[in-house]
Amino acid sequence: MQLLETTGLEAFYGDFQALFGLEISVGEGETVAMIGANGAGKSTFLQALAGLNDQKKGAIRFAGQDVTRLRADLVSRLGIGLVPEGRMMFPSLTVEENLLMGLCTDRKGPWTLKKVYELFPELLEIRTRSSVRISGGQQQMVAIGRALLTNPKLLLCDEISLGLAPKVTNGIYACFSEIKATGMAILLVEQDIVRAIKAADRFYCLLEGKISLGGNPRDYGIEEISRSYFGIG
Ligand code: ATP
């Protein structure tokens, strides 16, 4: 049985249809990448999974339950954690207070504040600093740490590399092997094709709200994936 499965998933903004009949699955402990250009519908897809978009059709099953119509807080309590695009710091809170917001689901699991500080040691040094007075890379670490503290079964990551220097992004991507080692499944949404398919066991390419390619990245050449990404040929 898959951990996450969508059937015929569609999403709308009023009359505008952003997603068309998506059939996506993520297995227990699997890392899956969804790649796509600007406006392909990646964030819309993650928001639909996280219960943040109620204009949708089709079905979303998670851990054997139908979660299609569930509110975001209930989805989070069931074990779907979101690292949102733009990191979404609580600006009046410190680094540590932002992290602690992740504990509000009361889910038990391997992730504690201590373990998050072991994963990102530089956050320990700046824990009392305002979350808006730190670098973009540090904010991304806070956003990941906050989601990990909800002890999700599935971690959704929206464009982690966006606006970060390649060296900083490399450091953040390196932490995924440690997260994966705890048995957590990860769904990475990315514009950066190379980085995403390197990290993933499986990938989907999203083009104008539809899946244009998918499978094991090792079975495809980068040219074929790129053509599908840009809708060429
Ligand atoms: P990006 O990488 O730029 O974040 P994306 O792949 O995440 O792109 P979405 O943000 O999901 O794409 O957008 C998918 C489509 O839905 C786009 O055509 C976008 O213009 C449209 N869209 C997104 N949010 C809204 C909204 N709030 N109202 C109307 N249309 C929207």
mmCIF file of C-alpha atoms and ligand atoms in Angstrom:
data_model
loop_
_atom_site.group_PDB
_atom_site.id
_atom_site.type_symbol
_atom_site.label_atom_id
_atom_site.label_comp_id
_atom_site.label_asym_id
_atom_site.label_seq_id
_atom_site.Cartn_x
_atom_site.Cartn_y
_atom_site.Cartn_z
ATOM 1 C CA MET A 1 0.000 0.000 0.000
ATOM 2 C CA GLN A 2 1.194 3.500 -0.822
ATOM 3 C CA LEU A 3 1.552 6.075 1.941
ATOM 4 C CA LEU A 4 0.076 8.796 -0.269
ATOM 5 C CA GLU A 5 -2.089 8.334 -3.324
ATOM 6 C CA THR A 6 -4.014 10.881 -5.360
ATOM 7 C CA THR A 7 -6.671 9.858 -7.869
ATOM 8 C CA GLY A 8 -7.926 12.220 -10.550
ATOM 9 C CA LEU A 9 -6.834 15.220 -8.502
ATOM 10 C CA GLU A 10 -7.902 18.584 -9.910
ATOM 11 C CA ALA A 11 -7.540 22.029 -8.353
ATOM 12 C CA PHE A 12 -9.082 25.372 -9.200
ATOM 13 C CA TYR A 13 -8.785 29.070 -8.482
ATOM 14 C CA GLY A 14 -12.333 30.193 -9.250
ATOM 15 C CA ASP A 15 -12.867 29.401 -12.965
ATOM 16 C CA PHE A 16 -9.183 28.743 -13.583
ATOM 17 C CA GLN A 17 -8.143 25.084 -13.495
ATOM 18 C CA ALA A 18 -4.556 24.612 -12.243
ATOM 19 C CA LEU A 19 -4.319 20.794 -11.888
ATOM 20 C CA PHE A 20 -5.755 18.118 -14.202
ATOM 21 C CA GLY A 21 -6.399 14.546 -13.074
ATOM 22 C CA LEU A 22 -3.152 13.944 -11.165
ATOM 23 C CA GLU A 23 -2.373 10.326 -10.230
ATOM 24 C CA ILE A 24 0.577 10.573 -7.849
ATOM 25 C CA SER A 25 1.858 8.160 -5.253
ATOM 26 C CA VAL A 26 4.542 8.174 -2.573
ATOM 27 C CA GLY A 27 5.563 4.960 -0.802
ATOM 28 C CA GLU A 28 6.628 4.605 2.848
ATOM 29 C CA GLY A 29 10.145 6.015 3.242
ATOM 30 C CA GLU A 30 10.370 6.989 -0.433
ATOM 31 C CA THR A 31 11.775 10.285 -1.734
ATOM 32 C CA VAL A 32 9.768 11.569 -4.681
ATOM 33 C CA ALA A 33 10.514 14.739 -6.654
ATOM 34 C CA MET A 34 7.956 16.778 -8.527
ATOM 35 C CA ILE A 35 9.716 19.056 -10.981
ATOM 36 C CA GLY A 36 8.153 21.743 -13.089
ATOM 37 C CA ALA A 37 8.722 25.271 -14.391
ATOM 38 C CA ASN A 38 7.208 28.474 -12.985
ATOM 39 C CA GLY A 39 3.443 28.217 -12.860
ATOM 40 C CA ALA A 40 3.296 24.452 -13.622
ATOM 41 C CA GLY A 41 1.137 23.907 -10.521
ATOM 42 C CA LYS A 42 3.662 22.514 -8.026
ATOM 43 C CA SER A 43 2.662 24.716 -5.078
ATOM 44 C CA THR A 44 -1.014 24.227 -5.867
ATOM 45 C CA PHE A 45 -0.455 20.475 -5.666
ATOM 46 C CA LEU A 46 1.310 20.677 -2.281
ATOM 47 C CA GLN A 47 -1.347 23.039 -0.941
ATOM 48 C CA ALA A 48 -4.056 20.603 -2.038
ATOM 49 C CA LEU A 49 -2.286 17.786 -0.156
ATOM 50 C CA ALA A 50 -1.808 19.912 2.949
ATOM 51 C CA GLY A 51 -5.496 20.851 3.134
ATOM 52 C CA LEU A 52 -4.854 24.476 2.138
ATOM 53 C CA ASN A 53 -6.936 24.492 -1.036
ATOM 54 C CA ASP A 54 -10.579 23.499 -0.821
ATOM 55 C CA GLN A 55 -11.387 24.074 -4.508
ATOM 56 C CA LYS A 56 -10.463 20.595 -5.624
ATOM 57 C CA LYS A 57 -11.890 17.418 -7.152
ATOM 58 C CA GLY A 58 -10.712 13.802 -7.077
ATOM 59 C CA ALA A 59 -9.342 11.988 -4.055
ATOM 60 C CA ILE A 60 -6.326 12.092 -1.746
ATOM 61 C CA ARG A 61 -5.613 9.046 0.421
ATOM 62 C CA PHE A 62 -2.963 9.153 3.111
ATOM 63 C CA ALA A 63 -1.996 6.247 5.379
ATOM 64 C CA GLY A 64 -5.162 4.412 4.386
ATOM 65 C CA GLN A 65 -7.537 7.336 5.057
ATOM 66 C CA ASP A 66 -9.429 9.639 2.735
ATOM 67 C CA VAL A 67 -8.041 13.102 3.569
ATOM 68 C CA THR A 68 -9.446 14.957 0.545
ATOM 69 C CA ARG A 69 -11.734 17.220 2.560
ATOM 70 C CA LEU A 70 -9.716 17.399 5.768
ATOM 71 C CA ARG A 71 -8.702 20.766 7.273
ATOM 72 C CA ALA A 72 -4.997 21.674 7.266
ATOM 73 C CA ASP A 73 -4.528 21.257 11.040
ATOM 74 C CA LEU A 74 -6.071 17.765 10.912
ATOM 75 C CA VAL A 75 -3.910 16.799 7.921
ATOM 76 C CA SER A 76 -0.875 17.890 9.915
ATOM 77 C CA ARG A 77 -1.978 15.852 12.949
ATOM 78 C CA LEU A 78 -2.299 12.784 10.698
ATOM 79 C CA GLY A 79 1.364 13.126 9.687
ATOM 80 C CA ILE A 80 1.781 15.373 6.642
ATOM 81 C CA GLY A 81 4.320 18.134 7.328
ATOM 82 C CA LEU A 82 4.760 21.121 5.001
ATOM 83 C CA VAL A 83 7.870 23.236 4.409
ATOM 84 C CA PRO A 84 6.095 26.080 2.584
ATOM 85 C CA GLU A 85 7.416 28.128 -0.304
ATOM 86 C CA GLY A 86 8.950 31.341 1.053
ATOM 87 C CA ARG A 87 9.660 29.680 4.445
ATOM 88 C CA MET A 88 6.839 31.575 6.187
ATOM 89 C CA MET A 89 8.526 32.597 9.416
ATOM 90 C CA PHE A 90 6.372 33.922 12.257
ATOM 91 C CA PRO A 91 8.119 37.326 12.194
ATOM 92 C CA SER A 92 7.512 38.316 15.824
ATOM 93 C CA LEU A 93 9.011 35.035 17.102
ATOM 94 C CA THR A 94 12.611 33.960 17.643
ATOM 95 C CA VAL A 95 14.265 31.091 15.801
ATOM 96 C CA GLU A 96 13.554 28.692 18.666
ATOM 97 C CA GLU A 97 9.955 29.880 19.101
ATOM 98 C CA ASN A 98 9.372 29.259 15.368
ATOM 99 C CA LEU A 99 10.763 25.747 15.741
ATOM 100 C CA LEU A 100 8.590 25.064 18.775
ATOM 101 C CA MET A 101 5.453 25.850 16.742
ATOM 102 C CA GLY A 102 6.069 22.426 15.163
ATOM 103 C CA LEU A 103 5.314 20.721 18.466
ATOM 104 C CA CYS A 104 1.665 21.801 18.420
ATOM 105 C CA THR A 105 0.480 18.622 16.653
ATOM 106 C CA ASP A 106 1.498 16.519 19.699
ATOM 107 C CA ARG A 107 2.692 13.727 17.406
ATOM 108 C CA LYS A 108 5.329 11.462 18.873
ATOM 109 C CA GLY A 109 8.418 10.389 16.906
ATOM 110 C CA PRO A 110 12.173 10.682 16.610
ATOM 111 C CA TRP A 111 12.336 14.449 16.065
ATOM 112 C CA THR A 112 12.990 16.609 19.118
ATOM 113 C CA LEU A 113 14.374 20.142 19.418
ATOM 114 C CA LYS A 114 17.737 18.618 20.374
ATOM 115 C CA LYS A 115 17.748 16.454 17.230
ATOM 116 C CA VAL A 116 16.880 19.434 15.014
ATOM 117 C CA TYR A 117 19.816 21.373 16.530
ATOM 118 C CA GLU A 118 22.059 18.369 15.824
ATOM 119 C CA LEU A 119 20.896 18.400 12.199
ATOM 120 C CA PHE A 120 21.378 22.190 11.890
ATOM 121 C CA PRO A 121 24.010 23.177 14.511
ATOM 122 C CA GLU A 122 24.045 26.822 13.416
ATOM 123 C CA LEU A 123 20.423 27.211 14.530
ATOM 124 C CA LEU A 124 21.486 26.493 18.114
ATOM 125 C CA GLU A 125 23.865 29.467 17.987
ATOM 126 C CA ILE A 126 21.167 31.856 16.768
ATOM 127 C CA ARG A 127 18.210 30.378 18.658
ATOM 128 C CA THR A 128 17.324 33.607 20.515
ATOM 129 C CA ARG A 129 17.547 35.799 17.406
ATOM 130 C CA SER A 130 14.474 37.163 15.633
ATOM 131 C CA SER A 131 13.536 34.839 12.771
ATOM 132 C CA VAL A 132 13.538 37.760 10.332
ATOM 133 C CA ARG A 133 17.086 38.804 11.267
ATOM 134 C CA ILE A 134 18.753 35.660 9.944
ATOM 135 C CA SER A 135 19.857 34.596 6.449
ATOM 136 C CA GLY A 136 17.571 32.964 3.869
ATOM 137 C CA GLY A 137 19.423 29.663 4.282
ATOM 138 C CA GLN A 138 18.963 29.787 8.052
ATOM 139 C CA GLN A 139 15.266 30.563 7.590
ATOM 140 C CA GLN A 140 14.988 27.527 5.323
ATOM 141 C CA MET A 141 16.580 25.397 8.062
ATOM 142 C CA VAL A 142 14.052 26.774 10.566
ATOM 143 C CA ALA A 143 11.182 25.966 8.178
ATOM 144 C CA ILE A 144 12.461 22.390 7.738
ATOM 145 C CA GLY A 145 13.124 21.978 11.477
ATOM 146 C CA ARG A 146 9.651 23.265 12.340
ATOM 147 C CA ALA A 147 8.050 20.739 9.973
ATOM 148 C CA LEU A 148 10.263 17.910 11.317
ATOM 149 C CA LEU A 149 9.093 18.679 14.857
ATOM 150 C CA THR A 150 5.567 17.738 13.809
ATOM 151 C CA ASN A 151 7.099 14.247 13.336
ATOM 152 C CA PRO A 152 5.407 13.714 9.970
ATOM 153 C CA LYS A 153 5.302 10.442 8.061
ATOM 154 C CA LEU A 154 5.514 12.496 4.887
ATOM 155 C CA LEU A 155 7.453 15.749 4.545
ATOM 156 C CA LEU A 156 6.352 18.082 1.736
ATOM 157 C CA CYS A 157 9.062 20.553 0.658
ATOM 158 C CA ASP A 158 8.192 23.475 -1.598
ATOM 159 C CA GLU A 159 11.167 24.841 -3.590
ATOM 160 C CA ILE A 160 13.812 24.694 -0.907
ATOM 161 C CA SER A 161 16.510 26.023 -3.248
ATOM 162 C CA LEU A 162 14.571 29.147 -4.237
ATOM 163 C CA GLY A 163 16.636 32.312 -3.695
ATOM 164 C CA LEU A 164 19.525 30.505 -1.992
ATOM 165 C CA ALA A 165 23.180 30.361 -3.074
ATOM 166 C CA PRO A 166 24.139 26.940 -4.524
ATOM 167 C CA LYS A 167 26.523 26.263 -1.625
ATOM 168 C CA VAL A 168 23.777 26.915 0.937
ATOM 169 C CA THR A 169 21.318 24.752 -1.013
ATOM 170 C CA ASN A 170 23.899 21.929 -1.166
ATOM 171 C CA GLY A 171 24.185 22.006 2.620
ATOM 172 C CA ILE A 172 20.424 21.838 3.050
ATOM 173 C CA TYR A 173 20.029 19.042 0.511
ATOM 174 C CA ALA A 174 22.747 17.068 2.309
ATOM 175 C CA CYS A 175 20.470 16.859 5.362
ATOM 176 C CA PHE A 176 17.860 14.877 3.416
ATOM 177 C CA SER A 177 19.822 11.638 3.730
ATOM 178 C CA GLU A 178 19.676 12.004 7.524
ATOM 179 C CA ILE A 179 15.943 12.731 7.424
ATOM 180 C CA LYS A 180 15.374 9.785 5.105
ATOM 181 C CA ALA A 181 17.303 7.509 7.465
ATOM 182 C CA THR A 182 14.553 8.006 10.065
ATOM 183 C CA GLY A 183 12.131 6.308 7.622
ATOM 184 C CA MET A 184 10.321 9.510 6.652
ATOM 185 C CA ALA A 185 8.901 9.817 3.138
ATOM 186 C CA ILE A 186 9.726 13.070 1.348
ATOM 187 C CA LEU A 187 7.965 14.822 -1.517
ATOM 188 C CA LEU A 188 10.221 17.495 -2.976
ATOM 189 C CA VAL A 189 8.851 20.123 -5.297
ATOM 190 C CA GLU A 190 11.592 21.817 -7.305
ATOM 191 C CA GLN A 191 12.379 23.938 -10.341
ATOM 192 C CA ASP A 192 15.979 22.722 -10.216
ATOM 193 C CA ILE A 193 15.811 19.518 -12.290
ATOM 194 C CA VAL A 194 19.318 18.215 -11.617
ATOM 195 C CA ARG A 195 19.232 18.691 -7.877
ATOM 196 C CA ALA A 196 15.777 17.175 -7.495
ATOM 197 C CA ILE A 197 16.319 14.044 -9.566
ATOM 198 C CA LYS A 198 19.659 13.403 -7.852
ATOM 199 C CA ALA A 199 17.926 13.329 -4.470
ATOM 200 C CA ALA A 200 14.886 11.331 -5.582
ATOM 201 C CA ASP A 201 14.019 7.626 -5.847
ATOM 202 C CA ARG A 202 11.277 8.561 -8.288
ATOM 203 C CA PHE A 203 10.138 11.718 -10.059
ATOM 204 C CA TYR A 204 7.160 13.305 -11.760
ATOM 205 C CA CYS A 205 7.397 16.144 -14.236
ATOM 206 C CA LEU A 206 4.507 18.604 -14.097
ATOM 207 C CA LEU A 207 3.676 20.689 -17.156
ATOM 208 C CA GLU A 208 0.726 23.090 -17.146
ATOM 209 C CA GLY A 209 -1.021 21.109 -14.426
ATOM 210 C CA LYS A 210 -0.552 17.667 -16.036
ATOM 211 C CA ILE A 211 2.044 14.943 -15.534
ATOM 212 C CA SER A 212 4.217 14.900 -18.659
ATOM 213 C CA LEU A 213 6.746 12.272 -17.507
ATOM 214 C CA GLY A 214 7.522 10.164 -14.477
ATOM 215 C CA GLY A 215 9.459 7.196 -13.152
ATOM 216 C CA ASN A 216 12.910 6.304 -11.919
ATOM 217 C CA PRO A 217 15.239 9.182 -12.840
ATOM 218 C CA ARG A 218 18.010 6.670 -13.577
ATOM 219 C CA ASP A 219 15.897 5.356 -16.504
ATOM 220 C CA TYR A 220 15.944 8.703 -18.342
ATOM 221 C CA GLY A 221 18.559 11.045 -19.763
ATOM 222 C CA ILE A 222 18.620 14.642 -18.581
ATOM 223 C CA GLU A 223 17.702 15.792 -22.147
ATOM 224 C CA GLU A 224 14.511 13.751 -22.128
ATOM 225 C CA ILE A 225 13.532 15.053 -18.691
ATOM 226 C CA SER A 226 14.334 18.635 -19.746
ATOM 227 C CA ARG A 227 12.209 18.351 -22.911
ATOM 228 C CA SER A 228 9.309 17.134 -20.843
ATOM 229 C CA TYR A 229 9.881 19.909 -18.264
ATOM 230 C CA PHE A 230 9.730 22.625 -20.936
ATOM 231 C CA GLY A 231 7.069 20.890 -23.052
ATOM 232 C CA ILE A 232 9.334 20.586 -26.105
ATOM 233 C CA GLY A 233 8.702 17.922 -28.717
HETATM 234 P P1 ATP B 1 6.125 28.684 -8.979
HETATM 235 O O1 ATP B 1 7.361 27.889 -9.185
HETATM 236 O O2 ATP B 1 6.151 29.987 -9.700
HETATM 237 O O3 ATP B 1 5.698 28.778 -7.539
HETATM 238 P P2 ATP B 1 4.177 26.573 -9.364
HETATM 239 O O4 ATP B 1 4.568 25.446 -10.248
HETATM 240 O O5 ATP B 1 4.259 26.356 -7.895
HETATM 241 O O6 ATP B 1 4.995 27.867 -9.780
HETATM 242 P P3 ATP B 1 1.495 27.403 -8.869
HETATM 243 O O7 ATP B 1 1.909 28.524 -7.969
HETATM 244 O O8 ATP B 1 0.904 26.204 -8.252
HETATM 245 O O9 ATP B 1 2.717 26.964 -9.787
HETATM 246 O O10 ATP B 1 0.495 27.996 -9.950
HETATM 247 C C1 ATP B 1 -0.191 27.169 -10.906
HETATM 248 C C2 ATP B 1 -1.106 28.054 -11.712
HETATM 249 O O11 ATP B 1 -2.140 28.565 -10.862
HETATM 250 C C3 ATP B 1 -0.419 29.260 -12.352
HETATM 251 O O12 ATP B 1 -0.976 29.479 -13.623
HETATM 252 C C4 ATP B 1 -0.764 30.390 -11.399
HETATM 253 O O13 ATP B 1 -0.811 31.617 -12.107
HETATM 254 C C5 ATP B 1 -2.137 29.992 -10.904
HETATM 255 N N1 ATP B 1 -2.375 30.478 -9.536
HETATM 256 C C6 ATP B 1 -1.617 30.227 -8.456
HETATM 257 N N2 ATP B 1 -2.134 30.808 -7.351
HETATM 258 C C7 ATP B 1 -3.252 31.467 -7.772
HETATM 259 C C8 ATP B 1 -4.237 32.254 -7.124
HETATM 260 N N3 ATP B 1 -4.175 32.495 -5.817
HETATM 261 N N4 ATP B 1 -5.244 32.751 -7.873
HETATM 262 C C9 ATP B 1 -5.317 32.494 -9.207
HETATM 263 N N5 ATP B 1 -4.422 31.738 -9.886
HETATM 264 C C10 ATP B 1 -3.403 31.232 -9.181
#
